[in-house]
Amino acid sequence: MFTKYLLPSSLLILWCAPSISAAPDSPDPVIVSSLAELSQKAAESGLGVKMTPGVYRLADYLPLATMRERAQRKAWQFITFSGSNNTFDLTGVTIELDTSLRAALRSPIHTDEFLINGSNVTLKGLTITSVGDGKANGGAVLGVAGQGTTLRDCTIHVQGSAPYGYGDLFGKGGLKHSGVHITGSQTTIIGCRIYSRSFGHGFYLQEDCHDVRFEDCHVEGVMRSTDEMLKETDGLAVKRNFQTVIKTHAGNYQILPGYMKALGEDAFRTYGQHRNLTVKNCTAKNMRGGFELRTQTAPRVEGCTALGCERGFWVSTGATLLQCKGDVQYGPLLFVEGDDATVEVSLVPSDDSNIKVHQTAAIYGRRNKITITSLGDPALLPPILLGFAPPGMGTGLSPVSERDAREIVLCNETALPVVIGSRAAKCEVATRGPVLENKGKDIKITSLREIQAAPGER
């Protein structure tokens, strides 16, 4: 039950995926039945390839004893799809990735295990499952570097990071391991799923790749309570004296009880400026950030869901969120920064978990238009904060700070309370919930409870 929260003192353009000239499915595809054959065909071009369904152990193709020789040749990827204009039908194929291979290879930091760097490559139906306790030195299971890649109906199970079990409480470094790393433009990812048991991202974008589209994708991780961490008598938390890297609500650096931490990072994450980024009908569950799309190049997010995350949606300049939804079971629904964002998001009721959540949203910037609705009566009632930045590192254990909010239009169609900070000015707030505090300047407040809508207008 939410019992307290902290207040500081003082014409939309629909982007369509570009035409991709990948080779069509051949009526007589090349049939392969081993990882060696798959690797060979992955280096050729203009093929339609179908692999015999089954489970293929990477360690049978590349035994542990070969890793030293591969390292000497700097053959850091296990399989590289370097050919172009290829279609690979890998439906029913599972590659079992023994993480001890990656540990033995000792590849450079941020190296991906499998890599697509050819142009116009389609991969469909593949499952990659990580097994074992080997640790990856950063990077992802699959890297997408080529232009015009399509991933369809692929599933990746990720593990193999250190430390694991504490989220980012002790920092964001260490040996991370992520799902899919995208640096290639004109990438389309449809119906793909990532299950993370690792500290790392689900899907993440770098190097200013553009024209990237996600549709019907799912990323799911694991949450752990700080109460459970504080009960440890041995391990990393004890060695660190339960000290987090960021100051908490208590004013010190001690892990606080009563919170939930994601053991992975963000489900969908941007690093850079990514023009024409579209995310549609995707789901993030039990991740640190559901949709952390802070690129300032107007990403479009439609019909997406964030459940049980430390924070659901975090967007910036020019972003458009339509028909999205999420909960506040373990953390805030929404962070908005930057300018000229348009956000329509619904709050989904969640169980009363007795987890501390200090805000439903923190909003600042200029000319942002935010509408928050509810799909039911929420059990938790943390406030919507206008004129406040997200807490340090985005974590709920840390307090928010005040930031400039100018000409923002906030429509709160929920019963949630609103708090307006002293650095908010010339904003309009229409709300069904109460305004607990208004320190802003030239703030127009309208009570939706007092407005009787005319028939047909609502």
PDB file of N, CA and C in Angstrom, residues 58 74 94 140 142 144 203 207 227 233 243 252 259 283 287 308 339 354 360 375 399 416 430:
ATOM      1  N   LEU A  58      26.545 -25.316 -29.728  1.00  0.00           N
ATOM      2  CA  LEU A  58      27.673 -24.577 -30.281  1.00  0.00           C
ATOM      3  C   LEU A  58      28.998 -25.221 -29.900  1.00  0.00           C
ATOM      4  N   LYS A  74      41.758 -13.554 -33.801  1.00  0.00           N
ATOM      5  CA  LYS A  74      40.775 -12.489 -33.552  1.00  0.00           C
ATOM      6  C   LYS A  74      39.433 -12.810 -34.204  1.00  0.00           C
ATOM      7  N   THR A  94      17.235 -24.415 -32.551  1.00  0.00           N
ATOM      8  CA  THR A  94      17.764 -23.837 -31.327  1.00  0.00           C
ATOM      9  C   THR A  94      19.276 -24.003 -31.303  1.00  0.00           C
ATOM     10  N   ALA A 140      26.434  -8.392 -26.752  1.00  0.00           N
ATOM     11  CA  ALA A 140      25.129  -9.035 -26.815  1.00  0.00           C
ATOM     12  C   ALA A 140      25.252 -10.401 -27.458  1.00  0.00           C
ATOM     13  N   LEU A 142      23.416 -11.318 -29.988  1.00  0.00           N
ATOM     14  CA  LEU A 142      23.309 -11.090 -31.427  1.00  0.00           C
ATOM     15  C   LEU A 142      23.535  -9.626 -31.743  1.00  0.00           C
ATOM     16  N   VAL A 144      23.484  -6.713 -34.783  1.00  0.00           N
ATOM     17  CA  VAL A 144      22.927  -6.401 -36.102  1.00  0.00           C
ATOM     18  C   VAL A 144      23.631  -5.138 -36.601  1.00  0.00           C
ATOM     19  N   PHE A 203      16.901  -5.115 -26.198  1.00  0.00           N
ATOM     20  CA  PHE A 203      17.301  -4.541 -27.478  1.00  0.00           C
ATOM     21  C   PHE A 203      17.919  -3.175 -27.208  1.00  0.00           C
ATOM     22  N   GLU A 207      25.312   3.996 -32.396  1.00  0.00           N
ATOM     23  CA  GLU A 207      25.926   4.535 -33.612  1.00  0.00           C
ATOM     24  C   GLU A 207      24.933   5.251 -34.520  1.00  0.00           C
ATOM     25  N   ASP A 227      14.689  -5.957   0.226  1.00  0.00           N
ATOM     26  CA  ASP A 227      14.571  -6.663   1.504  1.00  0.00           C
ATOM     27  C   ASP A 227      15.349  -7.976   1.453  1.00  0.00           C
ATOM     28  N   THR A 233      24.033 -12.735   4.045  1.00  0.00           N
ATOM     29  CA  THR A 233      25.117 -12.804   5.025  1.00  0.00           C
ATOM     30  C   THR A 233      26.464 -13.047   4.356  1.00  0.00           C
ATOM     31  N   GLN A 243      26.263  -0.778   0.383  1.00  0.00           N
ATOM     32  CA  GLN A 243      26.312   0.609  -0.068  1.00  0.00           C
ATOM     33  C   GLN A 243      26.087   0.694  -1.565  1.00  0.00           C
ATOM     34  N   ASN A 252      22.005   9.001   2.504  1.00  0.00           N
ATOM     35  CA  ASN A 252      23.291   8.310   2.508  1.00  0.00           C
ATOM     36  C   ASN A 252      23.339   7.343   1.335  1.00  0.00           C
ATOM     37  N   TYR A 259      11.983  -1.742  -1.604  1.00  0.00           N
ATOM     38  CA  TYR A 259      11.996  -1.434  -3.034  1.00  0.00           C
ATOM     39  C   TYR A 259      12.211  -2.714  -3.846  1.00  0.00           C
ATOM     40  N   THR A 283       6.065  -5.240 -25.670  1.00  0.00           N
ATOM     41  CA  THR A 283       5.869  -5.374 -24.228  1.00  0.00           C
ATOM     42  C   THR A 283       7.211  -5.485 -23.523  1.00  0.00           C
ATOM     43  N   MET A 287      11.782  -5.276 -16.222  1.00  0.00           N
ATOM     44  CA  MET A 287      13.081  -4.741 -16.612  1.00  0.00           C
ATOM     45  C   MET A 287      13.300  -3.401 -15.897  1.00  0.00           C
ATOM     46  N   GLY A 308       5.526  -4.069 -14.418  1.00  0.00           N
ATOM     47  CA  GLY A 308       6.447  -4.522 -13.397  1.00  0.00           C
ATOM     48  C   GLY A 308       7.870  -4.060 -13.598  1.00  0.00           C
ATOM     49  N   ASP A 339      11.627  18.534 -25.187  1.00  0.00           N
ATOM     50  CA  ASP A 339      10.597  19.446 -25.674  1.00  0.00           C
ATOM     51  C   ASP A 339       9.678  18.774 -26.695  1.00  0.00           C
ATOM     52  N   ASN A 354       3.007  -3.439  -1.505  1.00  0.00           N
ATOM     53  CA  ASN A 354       3.746  -2.805  -0.408  1.00  0.00           C
ATOM     54  C   ASN A 354       5.137  -2.358  -0.818  1.00  0.00           C
ATOM     55  N   THR A 360       4.219   8.631  -9.878  1.00  0.00           N
ATOM     56  CA  THR A 360       3.724   7.974 -11.085  1.00  0.00           C
ATOM     57  C   THR A 360       4.430   8.517 -12.311  1.00  0.00           C
ATOM     58  N   LEU A 375      -7.044   2.679 -16.571  1.00  0.00           N
ATOM     59  CA  LEU A 375      -7.859   1.553 -17.023  1.00  0.00           C
ATOM     60  C   LEU A 375      -8.549   0.852 -15.863  1.00  0.00           C
ATOM     61  N   PRO A 399      15.954  10.439  -4.565  1.00  0.00           N
ATOM     62  CA  PRO A 399      14.956  11.504  -4.673  1.00  0.00           C
ATOM     63  C   PRO A 399      15.009  12.200  -6.023  1.00  0.00           C
ATOM     64  N   LEU A 416      -5.155  10.275  -9.474  1.00  0.00           N
ATOM     65  CA  LEU A 416      -3.844  10.526  -8.890  1.00  0.00           C
ATOM     66  C   LEU A 416      -3.652  11.996  -8.552  1.00  0.00           C
ATOM     67  N   ALA A 430      -5.138  20.063 -16.282  1.00  0.00           N
ATOM     68  CA  ALA A 430      -6.527  19.644 -16.099  1.00  0.00           C
ATOM     69  C   ALA A 430      -6.476  18.298 -15.384  1.00  0.00           C
TER      70      ALA A 430
END
